[in-house]
Amino acid sequence: MPKSTNSTPSTPTATESLLALLLSNFMILTFGFLTALPYLLYGARGMWIVFVPYYVCNAIMAQHSNDGYQNESFARSFPVFHYLRKHIGLSAEVPKSLSESDGQYIFAMFPHGTGSDFRVLLQGMLPDLFPKFHSKIRSLAASVLFYIPFIREITLVTGCIEASRHVAEKAIRNGRTILVLPGGEAEQLLTQQFTEKVYLKKRKGFVKLALKHNLPLVPAYVFGSNDLYTTSDSFFDARWALMKRFGVCLPLCKGYFKTPFCPLPIKNTIVFGEPIKLPKIENGEVSPEQLNEVHELFTIELKKLFDKNKARFGMGDRELVIV
């Protein structure tokens, strides 16, 4: 049986949900205001004065394309994260083989959901879940997040690095365990409430990465992630084209009190599967046949993980759709 780590109640109190709503919306609106403030005060010149040095410094330091950094105290105690974890009752179940391990892995998590709220909130739980290697975990995040003021800083302090092949490989060579959401922006746009759909058939890069570096693959499913927001299909083709062309995702969604910045109070549980040991690849050369075989194995194991646990989380009537 998995080891269960549940530091939050299944049902949030009204006060906890209200605080989550107020704090999350206040944070986003404050970030937006501070970003626009130089323009409001000094026009276009103000934007140049503030943001050119900001982006130059970011390019020089380039934490997102190096080893990244994280602040465990911030991730655990930041009030917005603290109350959002309570608001969605976030918990995780980890097999004993992982919780007691000090090894190196690739965690592949599904589904992405509308905002992958669980990813940021999970960071503060890692020391309890993986006590022997939590500091070595890095999450791959969309490149665009590292070019948005303030969002970039939040992304970095919660252990993220850029989701590119060379950055991921550099992190692996540094002994890092990689956490990846393979479905990415495509899965984000395909999210529908009360529907379990993952974008996996064309996503094989994470499998190739595991094979090339001889790392076990760990499937993980986030029960409740797709239910946190109601979504709209309006302008879907245009938003899909924008995502494919520029890697920018624009989900249309509503959460708690019809706001887009706070999820509904629906319990989320992350269930980690057992590590999948992969065949050893000599010289890091992965053949198409080997890649397809292991990708199929991972797909089967992910579906088994979902089917085995879905009834426990009130999803017994749902089927996992893999596209």
CSV table of C-alpha atoms in Angstrom, one decimal, residues 45-193:
chain,number,residue,atom,x,y,z
A,45,ARG,CA,10.2,55.4,-21.1
A,46,GLY,CA,9.3,53.9,-17.7
A,47,MET,CA,9.0,50.5,-19.2
A,48,TRP,CA,12.4,50.8,-20.8
A,49,ILE,CA,14.0,52.1,-17.6
A,50,VAL,CA,12.6,49.3,-15.4
A,51,PHE,CA,12.3,46.2,-17.6
A,52,VAL,CA,15.4,46.4,-19.8
A,53,PRO,CA,17.8,46.1,-16.7
A,54,TYR,CA,15.4,43.4,-15.3
A,55,TYR,CA,15.7,41.2,-18.4
A,56,VAL,CA,19.4,41.9,-18.9
A,57,CYS,CA,20.0,40.7,-15.3
A,58,ASN,CA,17.8,37.7,-15.9
A,59,ALA,CA,19.8,36.8,-19.0
A,60,ILE,CA,23.1,37.2,-17.2
A,61,MET,CA,22.1,35.1,-14.2
A,62,ALA,CA,20.0,32.6,-16.3
A,63,GLN,CA,19.0,30.5,-13.3
A,64,HIS,CA,16.2,29.0,-15.4
A,65,SER,CA,18.6,27.5,-17.9
A,66,ASN,CA,21.2,26.5,-15.3
A,67,ASP,CA,20.6,24.5,-12.2
A,68,GLY,CA,17.8,26.7,-10.8
A,69,TYR,CA,17.2,27.2,-7.1
A,70,GLN,CA,14.5,26.7,-4.6
A,71,ASN,CA,13.4,28.1,-1.3
A,72,GLU,CA,11.8,25.4,0.8
A,73,SER,CA,10.7,27.7,3.6
A,74,PHE,CA,8.9,30.0,1.2
A,75,ALA,CA,7.3,27.1,-0.7
A,76,ARG,CA,6.0,25.6,2.6
A,77,SER,CA,5.0,28.8,4.4
A,78,PHE,CA,4.0,31.5,1.9
A,79,PRO,CA,0.4,32.3,2.9
A,80,VAL,CA,-1.0,32.0,-0.6
A,81,PHE,CA,0.4,28.5,-1.0
A,82,HIS,CA,-0.5,27.5,2.6
A,83,TYR,CA,-4.2,28.4,2.2
A,84,LEU,CA,-4.5,27.1,-1.3
A,85,ARG,CA,-3.2,23.7,-0.2
A,86,LYS,CA,-5.9,23.7,2.5
A,87,HIS,CA,-8.5,25.0,0.0
A,88,ILE,CA,-8.1,22.1,-2.3
A,89,GLY,CA,-7.1,19.6,0.4
A,90,LEU,CA,-3.9,18.7,-1.4
A,91,SER,CA,-2.4,15.4,-0.4
A,92,ALA,CA,-0.1,12.9,-1.9
A,93,GLU,CA,0.5,9.1,-1.8
A,94,VAL,CA,4.0,7.8,-2.3
A,95,PRO,CA,5.1,4.1,-2.5
A,96,LYS,CA,7.5,3.1,0.3
A,97,SER,CA,10.1,2.3,-2.4
A,98,LEU,CA,10.1,6.0,-3.2
A,99,SER,CA,9.7,7.6,0.2
A,100,GLU,CA,12.7,5.7,1.6
A,101,SER,CA,14.8,6.0,-1.5
A,102,ASP,CA,17.7,8.4,-2.2
A,103,GLY,CA,17.8,7.6,-5.9
A,104,GLN,CA,17.3,9.6,-9.1
A,105,TYR,CA,14.2,9.5,-11.1
A,106,ILE,CA,12.0,11.2,-13.7
A,107,PHE,CA,8.5,11.9,-12.4
A,108,ALA,CA,5.9,12.2,-15.1
A,109,MET,CA,2.7,13.7,-13.8
A,110,PHE,CA,-0.8,13.8,-15.4
A,111,PRO,CA,-3.0,15.6,-16.0
A,112,HIS,CA,-1.8,19.1,-16.4
A,113,GLY,CA,-5.1,20.7,-15.6
A,114,THR,CA,-6.1,24.2,-16.3
A,115,GLY,CA,-3.4,25.8,-14.2
A,116,SER,CA,-1.4,22.9,-12.7
A,117,ASP,CA,-2.0,24.5,-9.3
A,118,PHE,CA,-0.8,21.3,-7.6
A,119,ARG,CA,2.7,21.7,-9.1
A,120,VAL,CA,3.5,24.9,-7.2
A,121,LEU,CA,1.7,23.8,-4.1
A,122,LEU,CA,3.5,20.4,-4.1
A,123,GLN,CA,6.9,22.0,-3.7
A,124,GLY,CA,6.3,22.8,0.0
A,125,MET,CA,5.4,19.1,0.6
A,126,LEU,CA,8.4,17.5,-1.0
A,127,PRO,CA,10.6,17.3,2.2
A,128,ASP,CA,7.9,15.2,3.8
A,129,LEU,CA,7.3,13.0,0.7
A,130,PHE,CA,10.9,12.5,-0.3
A,131,PRO,CA,13.0,13.2,2.8
A,132,LYS,CA,16.3,11.8,1.3
A,133,PHE,CA,16.3,13.6,-2.1
A,134,HIS,CA,13.7,16.5,-2.0
A,135,SER,CA,16.4,19.1,-2.4
A,136,LYS,CA,17.6,17.4,-5.7
A,137,ILE,CA,14.2,17.7,-7.4
A,138,ARG,CA,13.7,20.2,-10.2
A,139,SER,CA,10.5,20.7,-12.1
A,140,LEU,CA,10.4,21.6,-15.8
A,141,ALA,CA,8.3,24.6,-16.6
A,142,ALA,CA,7.2,26.4,-19.8
A,143,SER,CA,9.8,28.8,-21.0
A,144,VAL,CA,7.3,31.7,-21.2
A,145,LEU,CA,6.9,31.7,-17.4
A,146,PHE,CA,10.5,32.8,-17.0
A,147,TYR,CA,9.9,36.0,-19.0
A,148,ILE,CA,6.9,37.3,-17.0
A,149,PRO,CA,7.9,39.6,-14.1
A,150,PHE,CA,7.1,38.2,-10.6
A,151,ILE,CA,5.7,35.0,-12.1
A,152,ARG,CA,9.4,34.2,-13.0
A,153,GLU,CA,10.5,34.7,-9.4
A,154,ILE,CA,7.6,32.4,-8.1
A,155,THR,CA,8.5,29.8,-10.7
A,156,LEU,CA,12.2,29.8,-9.7
A,157,VAL,CA,11.8,29.7,-5.9
A,158,THR,CA,9.4,26.7,-6.3
A,159,GLY,CA,12.2,24.7,-7.9
A,160,CYS,CA,11.6,25.1,-11.6
A,161,ILE,CA,13.9,25.2,-14.6
A,162,GLU,CA,13.2,25.7,-18.3
A,163,ALA,CA,11.5,22.8,-20.0
A,164,SER,CA,14.0,22.3,-22.8
A,165,ARG,CA,16.0,19.1,-23.6
A,166,HIS,CA,19.5,20.6,-22.9
A,167,VAL,CA,18.4,22.2,-19.6
A,168,ALA,CA,16.8,18.9,-18.5
A,169,GLU,CA,19.9,16.9,-19.4
A,170,LYS,CA,22.2,19.4,-17.6
A,171,ALA,CA,20.1,18.9,-14.5
A,172,ILE,CA,20.2,15.2,-14.7
A,173,ARG,CA,24.0,15.3,-15.1
A,174,ASN,CA,24.0,17.3,-11.9
A,175,GLY,CA,22.2,14.5,-10.1
A,176,ARG,CA,18.8,16.0,-10.1
A,177,THR,CA,15.5,14.2,-10.2
A,178,ILE,CA,13.2,15.7,-12.8
A,179,LEU,CA,9.5,16.4,-12.4
A,180,VAL,CA,7.7,16.9,-15.7
A,181,LEU,CA,4.2,17.4,-16.9
A,182,PRO,CA,4.5,15.9,-20.4
A,183,GLY,CA,1.0,17.0,-21.5
A,184,GLY,CA,2.1,20.6,-21.3
A,185,GLU,CA,0.1,23.5,-22.9
A,186,ALA,CA,-1.8,21.1,-25.2
A,187,GLU,CA,-3.2,19.2,-22.3
A,188,GLN,CA,-3.9,22.4,-20.5
A,189,LEU,CA,-6.1,23.6,-23.4
A,190,LEU,CA,-7.8,20.3,-23.6
A,191,THR,CA,-8.8,20.3,-20.0
A,192,GLN,CA,-12.6,19.8,-19.3
A,193,GLN,CA,-14.2,19.6,-15.9
